[in-house]
XYZ file of C-alpha atoms in Angstrom:
440
model
C 0.000 0.000 0.000
C 1.474 3.335 -1.030
C 1.251 6.067 1.574
C -0.358 9.341 0.563
C -0.555 11.210 3.862
C 2.279 12.486 6.076
C 1.914 13.228 9.752
C 3.606 15.696 12.077
C 2.404 14.760 15.535
C 4.000 16.565 18.468
C 3.311 14.157 21.329
C 1.961 10.742 22.208
C -1.540 11.979 22.999
C -1.833 13.403 19.502
C -0.754 10.040 18.126
C -3.503 8.158 19.962
C -6.072 10.815 19.107
C -5.191 10.574 15.425
C -5.347 6.784 15.594
C -8.805 6.927 17.183
C -10.032 9.220 14.429
C -8.808 6.820 11.735
C -10.253 3.609 13.212
C -13.630 5.251 13.829
C -14.004 6.390 10.209
C -17.332 5.524 8.582
C -16.609 4.311 5.072
C -19.222 3.841 2.340
C -17.078 2.312 -0.404
C -13.851 0.389 -0.902
C -11.908 3.495 -1.922
C -12.532 5.227 1.405
C -11.721 1.995 3.268
C -8.413 1.792 1.405
C -7.632 5.415 2.230
C -8.346 4.800 5.901
C -6.157 1.699 5.943
C -3.332 3.644 4.300
C -3.704 6.314 6.961
C -3.644 3.670 9.712
C -0.488 2.056 8.364
C 1.115 5.414 7.736
C 0.648 6.791 11.226
C 1.546 3.534 12.987
C 4.703 2.888 10.983
C 5.824 6.523 11.069
C 5.730 6.578 14.877
C 6.517 2.911 15.570
C 9.911 3.719 17.077
C 8.483 6.520 19.252
C 5.092 5.391 20.548
C 4.926 1.706 19.629
C 8.249 0.623 21.044
C 6.831 -2.181 23.248
C 4.715 -5.255 22.567
C 2.047 -3.819 24.865
C 1.793 -0.566 22.902
C 1.543 -2.470 19.604
C -1.237 -4.645 21.025
C -3.011 -1.538 22.344
C -2.788 0.022 18.886
C -4.089 -3.087 17.126
C -7.059 -3.481 19.455
C -8.026 0.129 18.781
C -8.382 -0.949 15.159
C -10.159 -4.248 15.924
C -12.725 -2.486 18.107
C -13.201 0.530 15.827
C -15.954 1.354 13.348
C -13.689 0.828 10.343
C -12.922 -2.806 11.136
C -16.205 -3.797 12.768
C -18.226 -2.661 9.753
C -15.933 -4.022 7.028
C -14.205 -7.030 8.592
C -13.888 -9.265 5.565
C -12.586 -6.532 3.294
C -10.090 -5.194 5.856
C -8.840 -8.694 6.590
C -8.318 -9.466 2.936
C -6.475 -6.203 2.334
C -4.192 -6.896 5.298
C -3.427 -10.384 3.976
C -2.581 -8.957 0.548
C -0.349 -6.429 2.263
C 1.472 -9.214 4.125
C 2.025 -11.078 0.860
C 3.382 -8.067 -1.022
C 4.914 -5.575 1.403
C 8.689 -5.343 1.833
C 8.858 -2.607 4.491
C 9.610 -4.078 7.940
C 7.550 -1.633 10.033
C 4.519 -2.191 7.792
C 4.932 -5.971 7.921
C 5.121 -5.730 11.721
C 1.843 -3.836 12.069
C 0.062 -6.038 9.522
C 1.318 -9.257 11.133
C 0.240 -7.984 14.553
C -3.237 -7.160 13.254
C -3.657 -10.613 11.695
C -2.317 -12.356 14.796
C -4.444 -10.514 17.352
C -7.499 -10.672 15.121
C -7.119 -14.443 14.885
C -6.635 -14.865 18.616
C -9.454 -12.485 19.506
C -12.131 -13.519 17.030
C -13.067 -16.840 18.617
C -13.017 -18.569 15.230
C -10.492 -19.445 12.543
C -11.823 -17.238 9.748
C -8.759 -15.042 9.396
C -6.374 -18.010 9.453
C -8.525 -19.816 6.886
C -8.337 -16.752 4.662
C -4.564 -16.609 5.088
C -4.229 -20.268 4.141
C -6.411 -19.823 1.045
C -4.292 -16.885 -0.109
C -1.025 -18.822 0.331
C 0.407 -17.029 3.350
C 2.350 -20.004 4.730
C 5.203 -20.010 2.167
C 5.388 -16.229 2.506
C 5.791 -16.416 6.286
C 8.419 -19.151 5.999
C 10.346 -16.928 3.620
C 9.984 -13.795 5.747
C 11.322 -15.298 8.963
C 14.519 -16.314 7.157
C 15.250 -12.873 5.697
C 18.344 -11.302 7.194
C 16.696 -7.902 7.497
C 13.763 -9.414 9.353
C 15.986 -11.442 11.668
C 17.723 -8.264 12.774
C 14.387 -6.800 13.901
C 13.779 -8.984 16.962
C 10.220 -7.836 17.667
C 9.141 -8.299 14.051
C 10.824 -11.690 13.841
C 9.073 -12.928 16.961
C 5.728 -11.589 15.738
C 6.081 -13.472 12.443
C 7.000 -16.686 14.254
C 3.902 -16.377 16.425
C 1.732 -15.724 13.364
C 3.273 -18.701 11.583
C 2.444 -20.915 14.563
C -1.115 -19.694 15.135
C -2.093 -19.816 11.475
C -0.554 -23.267 10.960
C -2.128 -25.110 13.844
C -5.707 -24.643 12.655
C -5.220 -25.423 8.952
C -3.864 -28.530 7.308
C -0.899 -27.693 5.110
C -1.003 -28.747 1.475
C 1.792 -29.979 -0.741
C 2.848 -26.481 -1.804
C 3.136 -25.449 1.841
C 5.334 -28.432 2.710
C 7.478 -27.681 -0.326
C 8.298 -24.272 1.189
C 9.976 -25.962 4.168
C 13.395 -27.449 3.505
C 15.989 -28.990 5.816
C 17.796 -25.666 6.174
C 14.670 -23.994 7.571
C 14.297 -26.611 10.302
C 18.011 -26.469 11.117
C 17.788 -22.677 11.201
C 15.024 -22.815 13.829
C 16.881 -25.440 15.860
C 19.950 -23.238 15.648
C 18.072 -20.278 17.135
C 17.106 -22.409 20.136
C 20.638 -23.719 20.499
C 22.026 -20.198 20.264
C 19.792 -19.073 23.094
C 21.219 -21.987 25.106
C 19.891 -22.339 28.636
C 18.114 -18.993 28.864
C 14.542 -20.253 29.205
C 13.285 -16.671 29.281
C 14.818 -15.801 25.928
C 12.031 -14.358 23.740
C 12.864 -16.761 20.915
C 12.524 -19.980 22.861
C 8.758 -20.253 23.009
C 7.786 -18.969 19.522
C 10.470 -21.010 17.738
C 9.718 -24.206 19.643
C 6.004 -23.837 18.968
C 6.641 -23.496 15.217
C 8.644 -26.724 15.301
C 5.923 -28.423 17.328
C 3.165 -27.474 14.900
C 5.303 -28.459 11.904
C 5.813 -31.885 13.455
C 2.054 -32.228 13.926
C 1.476 -31.277 10.299
C 3.959 -33.934 9.176
C 2.345 -36.500 11.464
C -1.144 -35.764 10.146
C 0.123 -35.849 6.557
C 1.717 -39.258 7.174
C -1.685 -40.715 8.053
C -3.311 -39.463 4.848
C -3.469 -41.461 1.653
C -1.630 -39.808 -1.215
C -3.907 -40.137 -4.214
C -2.195 -37.542 -6.384
C 0.895 -39.643 -7.036
C 3.196 -37.375 -5.051
C 5.695 -38.995 -2.671
C 4.952 -39.029 1.073
C 6.001 -35.899 2.931
C 9.246 -36.238 4.887
C 9.103 -35.178 8.524
C 12.003 -32.784 8.354
C 12.147 -32.219 12.109
C 12.660 -35.921 12.871
C 15.047 -36.137 9.922
C 17.094 -33.222 11.270
C 17.291 -34.691 14.758
C 18.165 -38.109 13.321
C 21.175 -36.612 11.548
C 22.133 -33.729 13.850
C 20.607 -34.600 17.223
C 23.869 -34.241 19.105
C 24.189 -30.663 17.835
C 20.676 -29.618 18.825
C 20.156 -30.965 22.342
C 18.652 -27.750 23.744
C 15.425 -28.359 21.816
C 14.918 -31.594 23.728
C 15.689 -29.977 27.074
C 13.079 -27.333 26.368
C 10.465 -29.918 25.397
C 10.761 -31.424 28.867
C 10.728 -28.010 30.515
C 7.568 -27.002 28.648
C 5.800 -30.298 29.295
C 6.587 -29.879 32.980
C 4.962 -26.464 33.276
C 2.454 -26.269 30.406
C -1.196 -26.204 31.484
C -2.757 -25.793 28.029
C -3.907 -29.149 26.693
C -3.275 -28.363 23.025
C 0.388 -27.573 23.679
C 0.850 -30.666 25.825
C -0.479 -32.697 22.914
C 1.904 -31.029 20.465
C 4.843 -31.883 22.716
C 3.662 -35.466 23.187
C 3.376 -35.933 19.422
C 7.042 -34.999 18.996
C 8.044 -37.330 21.830
C 6.007 -40.153 20.312
C 7.892 -39.899 17.020
C 11.290 -39.354 18.634
C 11.061 -42.451 20.827
C 9.344 -44.490 18.125
C 12.228 -43.870 15.719
C 15.291 -45.958 16.560
C 17.636 -43.276 15.189
C 16.269 -40.720 17.686
C 15.139 -42.966 20.551
C 18.231 -42.004 22.565
C 18.179 -38.327 21.578
C 17.788 -37.161 25.186
C 20.577 -37.199 27.719
C 19.957 -39.892 30.323
C 19.482 -37.365 33.126
C 16.958 -35.443 31.019
C 15.203 -38.704 30.194
C 14.820 -39.374 33.912
C 13.255 -35.947 34.382
C 10.876 -36.694 31.505
C 9.819 -39.957 33.159
C 9.149 -38.051 36.383
C 7.041 -35.472 34.537
C 5.003 -38.129 32.732
C 4.363 -40.071 35.932
C 3.284 -36.918 37.758
C 1.028 -35.736 34.941
C -0.597 -39.138 34.585
C -1.392 -39.411 38.276
C -2.730 -35.853 38.297
C -5.366 -36.475 35.609
C -8.868 -37.076 37.021
C -10.784 -40.233 36.097
C -14.173 -38.570 35.632
C -13.253 -36.375 32.659
C -13.500 -37.247 28.973
C -10.776 -34.731 28.133
C -8.525 -36.187 30.816
C -9.081 -39.710 29.478
C -8.064 -38.662 25.976
C -4.925 -36.984 27.279
C -4.164 -39.997 29.488
C -4.327 -42.249 26.428
C -1.823 -40.024 24.625
C 0.585 -40.086 27.565
C 0.369 -43.882 27.677
C 0.945 -44.152 23.927
C 4.090 -42.053 24.359
C 5.232 -43.951 27.445
C 5.351 -47.297 25.652
C 8.089 -46.439 23.094
C 10.018 -44.696 25.876
C 9.964 -47.905 27.914
C 10.819 -49.983 24.854
C 13.406 -47.987 22.921
C 15.131 -45.422 25.145
C 18.069 -45.828 27.549
C 15.600 -46.621 30.328
C 15.143 -50.068 28.767
C 18.718 -50.881 29.800
C 19.878 -51.558 33.369
C 19.730 -49.918 35.798
C 16.051 -49.382 34.998
C 14.987 -45.979 36.278
C 12.044 -46.071 38.726
C 10.811 -49.493 37.625
C 8.721 -49.937 40.774
C 7.260 -46.425 40.534
C 6.259 -47.008 36.919
C 4.556 -50.306 37.783
C 2.833 -48.724 40.762
C 1.504 -45.888 38.595
C 0.267 -48.279 35.906
C -1.420 -50.363 38.584
C -3.209 -47.285 39.923
C -4.447 -46.344 36.464
C -6.435 -49.560 36.131
C -7.606 -49.850 39.725
C -8.471 -46.323 40.869
C -11.433 -45.422 38.667
C -14.404 -43.935 40.508
C -17.046 -46.281 41.927
C -19.659 -45.431 39.294
C -17.523 -45.434 36.138
C -14.940 -48.228 35.710
C -11.648 -47.568 34.011
C -12.221 -47.343 30.267
C -11.154 -50.157 27.955
C -8.607 -48.044 26.084
C -6.733 -47.165 29.265
C -6.719 -50.841 30.230
C -5.340 -51.896 26.843
C -2.642 -49.225 26.848
C -1.594 -50.080 30.383
C -1.347 -53.755 29.401
C 0.843 -52.782 26.470
C 3.178 -50.835 28.744
C 3.394 -53.592 31.365
C 4.186 -56.118 28.628
C 7.603 -54.458 28.149
C 10.063 -57.239 29.094
C 12.067 -55.372 31.720
C 8.881 -54.493 33.629
C 7.975 -58.164 33.946
C 8.639 -60.045 37.216
C 11.922 -62.018 37.161
C 10.189 -65.373 36.743
C 8.143 -64.042 33.838
C 11.240 -62.621 32.155
C 12.994 -65.975 32.492
C 10.031 -67.631 30.770
C 10.109 -65.213 27.830
C 7.297 -63.030 29.061
C 4.858 -65.720 30.224
C 3.356 -64.975 33.610
C 2.392 -67.629 36.084
C 0.359 -67.600 39.243
C 3.298 -67.639 41.653
C 4.178 -64.980 44.185
C 6.414 -63.128 41.706
C 3.456 -62.031 39.587
C 3.083 -58.254 39.513
C -0.078 -56.854 41.133
C -1.036 -55.328 37.824
C -1.031 -58.745 36.160
C -3.872 -59.854 38.429
C -5.893 -56.848 37.243
C -4.918 -57.120 33.596
C -5.016 -60.840 32.834
C -8.763 -60.849 32.251
C -8.399 -58.098 29.652
C -5.521 -59.486 27.590
C -7.497 -61.495 25.069
C -9.928 -58.600 24.521
C -7.044 -56.217 23.958
C -5.280 -58.659 21.645
C -8.361 -59.014 19.452
C -9.125 -55.289 19.455
C -5.579 -54.190 18.641
C -4.417 -57.102 16.464
C -1.166 -57.213 18.369
C 0.935 -59.635 20.368
C 0.781 -58.253 23.887
C 3.540 -60.483 25.154
C 5.916 -58.830 22.711
C 4.693 -55.371 23.640
C 3.920 -54.548 20.027
C 2.602 -51.132 19.069
C -1.082 -50.851 18.268
C -1.732 -50.248 14.603
C -4.171 -47.539 15.638
C -1.796 -45.563 17.839
C -0.358 -43.336 15.117
C -3.828 -42.430 13.899
C -5.011 -41.736 17.439
C -1.964 -39.616 18.253
C -2.322 -37.636 15.026
C -6.052 -37.015 15.375
C -6.111 -36.032 19.051
C -6.356 -32.242 19.264
C -7.809 -29.632 21.572
C -8.918 -26.043 21.120
C -6.337 -23.402 22.070
C -6.720 -22.084 25.591
C -8.383 -25.173 27.083
C -6.618 -26.026 30.336
C -5.620 -29.569 31.222
C -7.914 -31.180 33.833
C -6.130 -31.635 37.130
C -6.784 -33.328 40.447
C -4.288 -31.018 42.122
C -5.702 -27.823 40.576
C -9.320 -28.553 39.572
C -10.011 -24.864 38.937
C -7.666 -24.982 35.901
C -10.011 -27.157 33.870
C -12.388 -25.440 31.474
């Protein structure tokens, strides 16, 4: 958008007054809307370094627009013009304001309309390109804003082949490098936005892997898992941060995104030992705590519990914990026992939880010594684990339902589909026994 008006504002109050005048403009045709949008971008970019120097002031500015007459009366047109501006503009301050408007509009609207529009217009490849531009990287606030917009717009829309084609190995390594460069500073502004982009990309790859390719194109490569398979030793900080976020994250959707990465990492033999052993022990502690903290009388909690259990199995099978000395073997068995015996009196533990617990307890090193010596067969002697007494009656049902050999601890053929399809709306808090007020 070319600017046609220049401003000479003497103080901050004049800036906000001028902004209020622009966003409250009553427009009767597209030409006057365009003129008002040019004025909005002109005044905000001209005084960005003076009056919009913080994230709070930018958000305040954007919400003046979102709540004003101009936007409220002509939402669809304004949104489309802002998307076109994002696709075409080369000026950093303008891109910043436009990206902020699209981001806050999407978060504030309560629906996915703006992100759907962005996807239709091909914004994903544009955002991937923008965040790699040297000039954009040097503008920290703009770079972070674009990363957040890339994340938010990507987690509600399935990427198509053209979108995946915009992401190459260098892009993934670039993002991992940002995290590694920030090292152990968990408060670094790049940590969260960059990690979330990688998380949502992994989910997109996972979902794509479960789809049938009818157009003859080859399956999409999960470039995050590929990068960690080849360069995992170089990018360990990403893994450390996954554990840190899982430990403190209360939003269900983000927990699920993290669990989906863990599921693929531990299910892939080339990345199954990606984590340092000490970090792996912390991860086990976090999973055990989160599992025990989920209530039994919640559908959302059950779904999340199933995901945790589906992730726990490849950890028990493929990671360093499968080798002596086995970390917290008794605690793991005790937790699994509780999961199938502590349902409330009116609603028994669901069949899926029972099957997944059986799968986990079928891991050879969790078997009692006598059972391990007999290649996984369990008898009725005193060495039988307490959980075996609970689970034995369910084994044949689980075997038929999952088409798997439980004694070998095989993965369910449905697990990948279940992991990929399990999602939650942004903002929904994870149900908790410890903090029941967090659930929504």
